[in-house]
mmCIF file of C-alpha atoms in Angstrom:
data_model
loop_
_atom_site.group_PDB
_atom_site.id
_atom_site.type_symbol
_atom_site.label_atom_id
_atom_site.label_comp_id
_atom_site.label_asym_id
_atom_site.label_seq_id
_atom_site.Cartn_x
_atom_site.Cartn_y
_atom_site.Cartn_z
ATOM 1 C CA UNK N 1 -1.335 -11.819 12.770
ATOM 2 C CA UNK N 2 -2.256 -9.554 15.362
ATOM 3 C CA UNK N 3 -5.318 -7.470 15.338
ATOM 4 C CA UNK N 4 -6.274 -3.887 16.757
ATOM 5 C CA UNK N 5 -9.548 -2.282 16.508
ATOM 6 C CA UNK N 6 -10.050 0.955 17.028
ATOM 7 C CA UNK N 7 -13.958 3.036 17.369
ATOM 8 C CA UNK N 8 -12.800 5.383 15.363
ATOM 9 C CA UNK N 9 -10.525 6.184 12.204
ATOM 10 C CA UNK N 10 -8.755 9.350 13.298
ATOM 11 C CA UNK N 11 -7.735 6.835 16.408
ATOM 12 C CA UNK N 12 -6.615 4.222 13.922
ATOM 13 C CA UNK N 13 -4.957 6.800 11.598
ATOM 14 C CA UNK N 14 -2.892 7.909 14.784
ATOM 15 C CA UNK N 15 -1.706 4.166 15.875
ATOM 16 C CA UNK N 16 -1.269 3.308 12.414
ATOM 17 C CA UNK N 17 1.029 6.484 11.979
ATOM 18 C CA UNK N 18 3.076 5.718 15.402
ATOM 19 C CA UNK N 19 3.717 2.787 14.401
ATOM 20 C CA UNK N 20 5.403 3.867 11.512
ATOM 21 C CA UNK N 21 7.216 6.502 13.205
ATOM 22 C CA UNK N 22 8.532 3.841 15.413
ATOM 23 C CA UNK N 23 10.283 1.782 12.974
ATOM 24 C CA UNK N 24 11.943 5.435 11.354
ATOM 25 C CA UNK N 25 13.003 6.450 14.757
ATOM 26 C CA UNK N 26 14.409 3.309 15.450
ATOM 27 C CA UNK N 27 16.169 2.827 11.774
ATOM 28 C CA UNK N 28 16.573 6.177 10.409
ATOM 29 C CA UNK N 29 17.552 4.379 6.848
ATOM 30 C CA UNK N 30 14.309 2.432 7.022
ATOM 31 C CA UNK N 31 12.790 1.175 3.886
ATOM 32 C CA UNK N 32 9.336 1.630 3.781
ATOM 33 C CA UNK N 33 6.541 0.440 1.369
ATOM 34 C CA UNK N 34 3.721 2.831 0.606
ATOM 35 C CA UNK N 35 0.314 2.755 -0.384
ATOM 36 C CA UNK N 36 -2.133 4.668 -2.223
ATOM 37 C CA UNK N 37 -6.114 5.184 -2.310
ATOM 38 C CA UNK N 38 -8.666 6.828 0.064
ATOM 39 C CA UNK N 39 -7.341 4.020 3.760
ATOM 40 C CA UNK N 40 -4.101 5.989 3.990
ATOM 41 C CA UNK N 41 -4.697 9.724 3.534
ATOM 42 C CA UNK N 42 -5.127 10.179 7.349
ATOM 43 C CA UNK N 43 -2.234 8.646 8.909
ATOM 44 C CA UNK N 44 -0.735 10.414 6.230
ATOM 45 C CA UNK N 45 -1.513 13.482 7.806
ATOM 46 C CA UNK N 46 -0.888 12.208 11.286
ATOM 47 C CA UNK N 47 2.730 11.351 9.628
ATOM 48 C CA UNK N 48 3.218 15.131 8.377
ATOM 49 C CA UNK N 49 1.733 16.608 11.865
ATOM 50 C CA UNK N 50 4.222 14.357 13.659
ATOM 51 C CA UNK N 51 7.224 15.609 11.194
ATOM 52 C CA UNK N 52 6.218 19.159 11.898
ATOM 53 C CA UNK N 53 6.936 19.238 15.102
ATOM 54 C CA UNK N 54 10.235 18.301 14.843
ATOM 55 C CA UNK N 55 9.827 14.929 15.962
ATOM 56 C CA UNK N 56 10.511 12.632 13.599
ATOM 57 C CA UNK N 57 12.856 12.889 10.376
ATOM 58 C CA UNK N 58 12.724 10.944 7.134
ATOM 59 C CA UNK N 59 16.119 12.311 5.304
ATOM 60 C CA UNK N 60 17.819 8.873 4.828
ATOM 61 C CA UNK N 61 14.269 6.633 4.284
ATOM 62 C CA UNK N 62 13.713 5.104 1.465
ATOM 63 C CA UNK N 63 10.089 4.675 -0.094
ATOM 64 C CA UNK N 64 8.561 2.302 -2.671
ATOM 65 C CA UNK N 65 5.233 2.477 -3.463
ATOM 66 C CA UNK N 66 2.701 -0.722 -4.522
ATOM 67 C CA UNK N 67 1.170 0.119 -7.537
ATOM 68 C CA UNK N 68 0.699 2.893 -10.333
ATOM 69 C CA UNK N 69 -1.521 3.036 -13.391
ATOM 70 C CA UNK N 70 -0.510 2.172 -16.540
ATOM 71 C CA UNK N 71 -1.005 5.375 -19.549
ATOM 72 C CA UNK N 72 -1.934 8.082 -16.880
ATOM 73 C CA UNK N 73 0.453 11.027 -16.944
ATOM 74 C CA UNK N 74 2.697 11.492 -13.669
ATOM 75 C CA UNK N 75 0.975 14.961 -13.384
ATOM 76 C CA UNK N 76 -2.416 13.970 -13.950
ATOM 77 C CA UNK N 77 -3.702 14.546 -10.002
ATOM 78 C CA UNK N 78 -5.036 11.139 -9.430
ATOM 79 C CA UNK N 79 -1.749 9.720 -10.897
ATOM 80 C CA UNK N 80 0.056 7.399 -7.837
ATOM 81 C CA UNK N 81 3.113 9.981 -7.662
ATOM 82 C CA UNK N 82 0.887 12.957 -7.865
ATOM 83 C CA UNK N 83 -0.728 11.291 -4.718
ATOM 84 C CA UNK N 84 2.154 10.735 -3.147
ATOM 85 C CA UNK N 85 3.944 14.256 -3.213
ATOM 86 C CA UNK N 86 0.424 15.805 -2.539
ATOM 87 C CA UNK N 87 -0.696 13.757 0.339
ATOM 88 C CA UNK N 88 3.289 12.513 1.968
ATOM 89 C CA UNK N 89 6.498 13.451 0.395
ATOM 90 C CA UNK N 90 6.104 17.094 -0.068
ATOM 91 C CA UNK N 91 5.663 17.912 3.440
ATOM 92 C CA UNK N 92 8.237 16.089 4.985
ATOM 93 C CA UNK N 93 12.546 16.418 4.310
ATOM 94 C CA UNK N 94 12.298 12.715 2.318
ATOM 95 C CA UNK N 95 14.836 13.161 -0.488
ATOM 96 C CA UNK N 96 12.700 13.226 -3.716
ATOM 97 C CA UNK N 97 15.497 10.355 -4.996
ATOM 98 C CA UNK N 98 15.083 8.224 -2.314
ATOM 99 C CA UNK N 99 11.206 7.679 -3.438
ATOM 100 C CA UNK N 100 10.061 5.451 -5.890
ATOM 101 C CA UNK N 101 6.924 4.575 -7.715
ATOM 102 C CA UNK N 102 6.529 2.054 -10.527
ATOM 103 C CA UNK N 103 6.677 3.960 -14.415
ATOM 104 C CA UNK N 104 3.298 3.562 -15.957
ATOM 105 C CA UNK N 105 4.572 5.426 -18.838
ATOM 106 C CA UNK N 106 7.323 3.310 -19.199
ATOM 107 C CA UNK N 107 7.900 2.564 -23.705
ATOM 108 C CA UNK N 108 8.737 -0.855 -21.976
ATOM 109 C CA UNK N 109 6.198 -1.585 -19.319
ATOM 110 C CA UNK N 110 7.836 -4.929 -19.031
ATOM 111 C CA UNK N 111 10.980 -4.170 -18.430
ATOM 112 C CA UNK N 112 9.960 -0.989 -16.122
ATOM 113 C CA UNK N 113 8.953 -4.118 -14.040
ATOM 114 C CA UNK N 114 11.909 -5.818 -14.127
ATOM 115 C CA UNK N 115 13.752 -2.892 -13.323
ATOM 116 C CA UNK N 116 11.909 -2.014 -10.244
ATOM 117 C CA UNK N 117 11.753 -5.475 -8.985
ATOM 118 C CA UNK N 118 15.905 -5.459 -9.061
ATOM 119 C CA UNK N 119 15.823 -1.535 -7.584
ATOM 120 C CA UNK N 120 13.774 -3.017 -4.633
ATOM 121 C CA UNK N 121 15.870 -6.356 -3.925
ATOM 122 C CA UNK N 122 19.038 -4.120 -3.855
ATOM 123 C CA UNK N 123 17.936 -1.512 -1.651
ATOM 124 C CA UNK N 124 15.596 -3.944 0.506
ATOM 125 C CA UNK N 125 13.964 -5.464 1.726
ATOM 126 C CA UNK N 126 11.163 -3.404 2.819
ATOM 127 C CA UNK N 127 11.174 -2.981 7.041
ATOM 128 C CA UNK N 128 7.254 -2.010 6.667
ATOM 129 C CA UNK N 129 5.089 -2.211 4.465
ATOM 130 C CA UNK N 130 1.649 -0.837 4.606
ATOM 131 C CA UNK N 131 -0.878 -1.991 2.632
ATOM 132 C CA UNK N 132 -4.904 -1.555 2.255
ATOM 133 C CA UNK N 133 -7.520 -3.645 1.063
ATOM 134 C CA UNK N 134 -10.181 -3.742 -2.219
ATOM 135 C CA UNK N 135 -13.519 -4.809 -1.504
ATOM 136 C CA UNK N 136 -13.064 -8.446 -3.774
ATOM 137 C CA UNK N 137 -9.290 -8.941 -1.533
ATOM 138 C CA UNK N 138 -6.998 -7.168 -3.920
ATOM 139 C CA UNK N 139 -3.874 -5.933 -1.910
ATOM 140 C CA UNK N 140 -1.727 -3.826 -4.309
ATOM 141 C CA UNK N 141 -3.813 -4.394 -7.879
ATOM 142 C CA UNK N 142 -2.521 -7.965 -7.113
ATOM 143 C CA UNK N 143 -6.259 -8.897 -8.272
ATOM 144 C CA UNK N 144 -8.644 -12.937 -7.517
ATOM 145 C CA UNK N 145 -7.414 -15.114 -10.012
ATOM 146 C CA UNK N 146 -6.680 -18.315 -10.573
ATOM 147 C CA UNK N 147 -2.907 -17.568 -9.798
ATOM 148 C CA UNK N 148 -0.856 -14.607 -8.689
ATOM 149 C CA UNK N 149 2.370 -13.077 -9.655
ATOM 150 C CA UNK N 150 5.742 -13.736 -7.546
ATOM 151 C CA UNK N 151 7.292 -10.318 -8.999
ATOM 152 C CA UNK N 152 6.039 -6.816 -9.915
ATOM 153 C CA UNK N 153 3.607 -7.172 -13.076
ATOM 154 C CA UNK N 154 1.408 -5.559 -15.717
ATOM 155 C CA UNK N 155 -2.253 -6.171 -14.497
ATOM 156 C CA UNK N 156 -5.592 -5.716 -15.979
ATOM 157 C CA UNK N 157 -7.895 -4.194 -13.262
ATOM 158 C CA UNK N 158 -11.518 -5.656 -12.644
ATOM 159 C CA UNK N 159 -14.273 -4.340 -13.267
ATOM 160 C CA UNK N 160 -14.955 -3.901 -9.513
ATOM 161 C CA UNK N 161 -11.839 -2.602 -8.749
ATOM 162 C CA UNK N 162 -12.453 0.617 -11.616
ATOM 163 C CA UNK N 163 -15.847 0.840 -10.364
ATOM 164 C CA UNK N 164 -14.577 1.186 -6.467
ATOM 165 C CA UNK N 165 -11.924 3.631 -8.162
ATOM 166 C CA UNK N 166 -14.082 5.585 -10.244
ATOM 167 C CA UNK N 167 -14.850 8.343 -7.480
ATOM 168 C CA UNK N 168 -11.347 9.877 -7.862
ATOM 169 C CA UNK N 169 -12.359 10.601 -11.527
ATOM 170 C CA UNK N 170 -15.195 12.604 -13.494
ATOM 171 C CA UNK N 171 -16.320 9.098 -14.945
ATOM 172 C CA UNK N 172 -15.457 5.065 -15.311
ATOM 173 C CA UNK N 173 -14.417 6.129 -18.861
ATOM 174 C CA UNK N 174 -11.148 8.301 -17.267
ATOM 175 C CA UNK N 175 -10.343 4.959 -14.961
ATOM 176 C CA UNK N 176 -7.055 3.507 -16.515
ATOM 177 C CA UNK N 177 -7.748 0.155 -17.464
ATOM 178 C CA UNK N 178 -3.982 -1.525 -16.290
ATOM 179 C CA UNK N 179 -1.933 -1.175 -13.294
ATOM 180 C CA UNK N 180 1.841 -1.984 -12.657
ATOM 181 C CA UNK N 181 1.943 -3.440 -9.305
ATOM 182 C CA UNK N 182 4.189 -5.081 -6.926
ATOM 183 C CA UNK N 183 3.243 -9.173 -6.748
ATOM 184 C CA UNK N 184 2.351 -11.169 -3.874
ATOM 185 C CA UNK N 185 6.306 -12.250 -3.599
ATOM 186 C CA UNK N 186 7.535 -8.643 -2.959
ATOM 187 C CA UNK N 187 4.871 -8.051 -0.926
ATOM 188 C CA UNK N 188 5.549 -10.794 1.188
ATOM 189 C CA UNK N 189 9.217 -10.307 1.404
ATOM 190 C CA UNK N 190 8.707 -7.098 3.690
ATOM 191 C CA UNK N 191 10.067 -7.556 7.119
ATOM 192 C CA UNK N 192 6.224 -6.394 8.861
ATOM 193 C CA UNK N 193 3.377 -6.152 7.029
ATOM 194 C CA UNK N 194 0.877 -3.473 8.190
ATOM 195 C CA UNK N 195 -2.582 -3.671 7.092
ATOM 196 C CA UNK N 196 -5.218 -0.944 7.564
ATOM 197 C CA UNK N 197 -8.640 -1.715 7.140
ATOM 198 C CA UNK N 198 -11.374 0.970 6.937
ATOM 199 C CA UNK N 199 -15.313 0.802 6.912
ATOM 200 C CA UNK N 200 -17.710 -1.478 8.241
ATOM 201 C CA UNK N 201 -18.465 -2.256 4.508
ATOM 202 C CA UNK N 202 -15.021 -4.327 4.657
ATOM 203 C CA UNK N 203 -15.643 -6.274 7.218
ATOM 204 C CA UNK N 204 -16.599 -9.454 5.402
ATOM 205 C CA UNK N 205 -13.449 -9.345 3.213
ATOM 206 C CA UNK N 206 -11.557 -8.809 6.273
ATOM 207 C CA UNK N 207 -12.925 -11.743 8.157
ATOM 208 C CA UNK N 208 -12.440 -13.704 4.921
ATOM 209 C CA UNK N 209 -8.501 -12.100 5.094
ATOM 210 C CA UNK N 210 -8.099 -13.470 8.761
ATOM 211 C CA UNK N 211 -10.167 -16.551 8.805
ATOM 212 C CA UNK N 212 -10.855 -17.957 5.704
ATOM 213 C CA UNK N 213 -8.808 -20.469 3.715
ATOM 214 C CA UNK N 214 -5.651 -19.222 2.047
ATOM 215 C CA UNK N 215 -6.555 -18.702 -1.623
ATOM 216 C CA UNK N 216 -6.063 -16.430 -4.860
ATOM 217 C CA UNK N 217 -9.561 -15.533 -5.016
ATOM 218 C CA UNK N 218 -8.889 -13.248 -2.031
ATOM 219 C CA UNK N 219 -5.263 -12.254 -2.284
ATOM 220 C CA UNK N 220 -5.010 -10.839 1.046
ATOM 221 C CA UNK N 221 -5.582 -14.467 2.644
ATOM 222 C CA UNK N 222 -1.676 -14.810 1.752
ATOM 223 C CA UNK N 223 -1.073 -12.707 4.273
ATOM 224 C CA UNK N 224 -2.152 -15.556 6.992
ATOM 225 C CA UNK N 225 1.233 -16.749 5.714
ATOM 226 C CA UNK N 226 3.245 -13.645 6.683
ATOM 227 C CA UNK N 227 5.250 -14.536 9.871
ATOM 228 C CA UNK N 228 4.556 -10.435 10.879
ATOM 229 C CA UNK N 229 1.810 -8.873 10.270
ATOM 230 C CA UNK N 230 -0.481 -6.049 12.295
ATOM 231 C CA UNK N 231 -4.144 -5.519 11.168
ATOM 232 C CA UNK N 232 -5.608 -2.262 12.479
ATOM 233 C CA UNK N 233 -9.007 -1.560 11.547
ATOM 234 C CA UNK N 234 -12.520 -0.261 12.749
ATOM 235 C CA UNK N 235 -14.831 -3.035 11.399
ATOM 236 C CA UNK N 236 -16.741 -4.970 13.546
ATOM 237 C CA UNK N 237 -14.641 -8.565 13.091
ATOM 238 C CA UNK N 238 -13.042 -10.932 14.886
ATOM 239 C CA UNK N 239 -9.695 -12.919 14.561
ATOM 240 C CA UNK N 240 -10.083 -16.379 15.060
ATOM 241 C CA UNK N 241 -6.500 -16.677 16.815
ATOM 242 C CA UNK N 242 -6.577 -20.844 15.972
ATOM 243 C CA UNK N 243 -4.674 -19.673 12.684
#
């Protein structure tokens, strides 16, 4: 692992965004894995401003993205998708079949699973993925448990994860219950894992990430396992480089 810390976000948005540039310019058929939620919105934007001025161009990439809920329509706004065209894929010249999110709405959430699990392993593997982190460790809705997933799953989301979620809808009541997400093995195929970390509120989960023991109570400890990965972040923490 390899840490950066930045003083503040629209700094980290900006690294976090070259460095996704970087692997597009320098494999203009990239595949890249998205993420959703409040940590990526900026470099987002840093992404779109970059596009805009002609600098960067994402016609052959290909995009999958972690997670989507299960039962919310594709046009509700808070919908994965609807995030994605709103806050990415509609500002830049990505070819709308070259991007892929999970089907919540799938009649066959099972086999929507099984399907994108196959879609990823023939166009992979991913050449970045990004990825944020919940407050209890979650990385995707790959949630603490006892054990976790190898392949891309149905989940039931924790009660701390709909709480943390709840401010993107008019009540915990509207907060889908399930999630199809990408497991820990697709996650951990990707060729470079990028993690973005946001708010000093974080920071213990993200020392526990870096230097606590490997565990499925905090799913993002895999990561320590991950022969690439870049942590940017602005919380106050350290990396204990023994690992």
């Amino acid at each position: 692992m390899i840490l950066h810390k930045f003083k503040n976000q629209s700094d980290l948005d900006r690294a976090a965004a070259d460095l996704i540039i970087s692997v597009v310019r320098a494999k203009p058929n990239a595949v890249l894995g998205m993420a959703t939620g409040g940590t990526p919105v900026g470099l987002y934007k840093e992404i779109v401003k970059t596009y805009q001025q002609g600098l960067v161009s994402f016609r052959e990439v290909k995009t999958f993205n972690l997670d989507e809920y299960v039962g919310l329509p594709v046009i509700h706004p808070e919908s994965y998708r609807a995030f994605m065209q709103r806050n990415l894929f509609d500002h830049i010249d990505i070819q709308p079949e070259h991007t892929h999110v999970p089907n919540g709405n799938a009649p066959d959430v099972d086999a929507e699973c099984r399907r994108y699990d196959e879609m990823m392993y023939q166009q992979g593997p991913v050449d970045l993925q990004l990825l944020g982190i919940g407050h209890n460790g979650h990385i995707g809705f790959n949630e603490p448990d006892t054990q976790l997933s190898r392949f891309t799953y149905k989940v039931t989301l924790k009660a701390e994860t709909r709480e943390a979620n709840k401010r993107f809808f008019n009540s915990l009541d509207e907060v889908p219950t399930h999630a199809v997400t990408m497991g820990m093995g697709s996650i951990m195929q990707a060729r470079m894992i990028l993690l973005v970390v946001k708010g000093q509120e974080k920071a213990e989960v993200l020392d526990r990430t870096l230097n606590g023991p490997i565990t499925t109570q905090v799913p993002a400890s895999l990561l320590q396992t991950h022969p690439r990965v870049i942590v940017m972040t602005d919380c106050d923490v350290q990396y204990k480089v023994s690992h």
